[in-house]
PDB file of C-alpha atoms in Angstrom:
ATOM      1  CA  UNK A  70     -50.658-106.506 113.046  1.00 61.00           C
ATOM      2  CA  UNK A  71     -53.614-104.200 113.701  1.00 67.00           C
ATOM      3  CA  UNK A  72     -55.426-105.764 110.750  1.00 68.00           C
ATOM      4  CA  UNK A  73     -55.036-109.285 112.139  1.00 66.00           C
ATOM      5  CA  UNK A  74     -56.325-108.088 115.497  1.00 68.00           C
ATOM      6  CA  UNK A  75     -59.410-106.616 113.833  1.00 64.00           C
ATOM      7  CA  UNK A  76     -60.048-109.792 111.859  1.00 60.00           C
ATOM      8  CA  UNK A  77     -60.318-111.743 115.126  1.00 66.00           C
ATOM      9  CA  UNK A  78     -62.632-109.113 116.618  1.00 65.00           C
ATOM     10  CA  UNK A  79     -64.907-108.937 113.572  1.00 62.00           C
ATOM     11  CA  UNK A  80     -64.162-111.845 111.231  1.00 61.00           C
ATOM     12  CA  UNK A  81     -67.528-111.397 109.500  1.00 67.00           C
ATOM     13  CA  UNK A  82     -66.926-107.753 108.580  1.00 63.00           C
ATOM     14  CA  UNK A  83     -63.306-108.487 107.714  1.00 60.00           C
ATOM     15  CA  UNK A  84     -64.327-111.272 105.353  1.00 66.00           C
ATOM     16  CA  UNK A  85     -66.615-108.848 103.463  1.00 67.00           C
ATOM     17  CA  UNK A  86     -64.432-105.723 103.198  1.00 68.00           C
ATOM     18  CA  UNK A  87     -61.389-107.271 104.846  1.00 70.00           C
ATOM     19  CA  UNK A  88     -59.965-108.418 101.542  1.00 75.00           C
ATOM     20  CA  UNK A  89     -60.359-104.946 100.030  1.00 76.00           C
ATOM     21  CA  UNK A  90     -58.837-103.205 103.041  1.00 76.00           C
ATOM     22  CA  UNK A  91     -55.990-105.696 103.318  1.00 75.00           C
ATOM     23  CA  UNK A  92     -55.150-105.234  99.649  1.00 78.00           C
ATOM     24  CA  UNK A  93     -55.021-101.469 100.161  1.00 81.00           C
ATOM     25  CA  UNK A  94     -52.901-101.745 103.307  1.00 77.00           C
ATOM     26  CA  UNK A  95     -50.538-104.216 101.643  1.00 77.00           C
ATOM     27  CA  UNK A  96     -50.549-102.154  98.463  1.00 71.00           C
TER      28      UNK A  96
END
């Protein structure tokens, strides 16, 4: 849930390293 909240706050940053972070969080 925290990840989704961050994506809305900074969708640009999330799009760049969001995928990498999401993959790590999801495992």
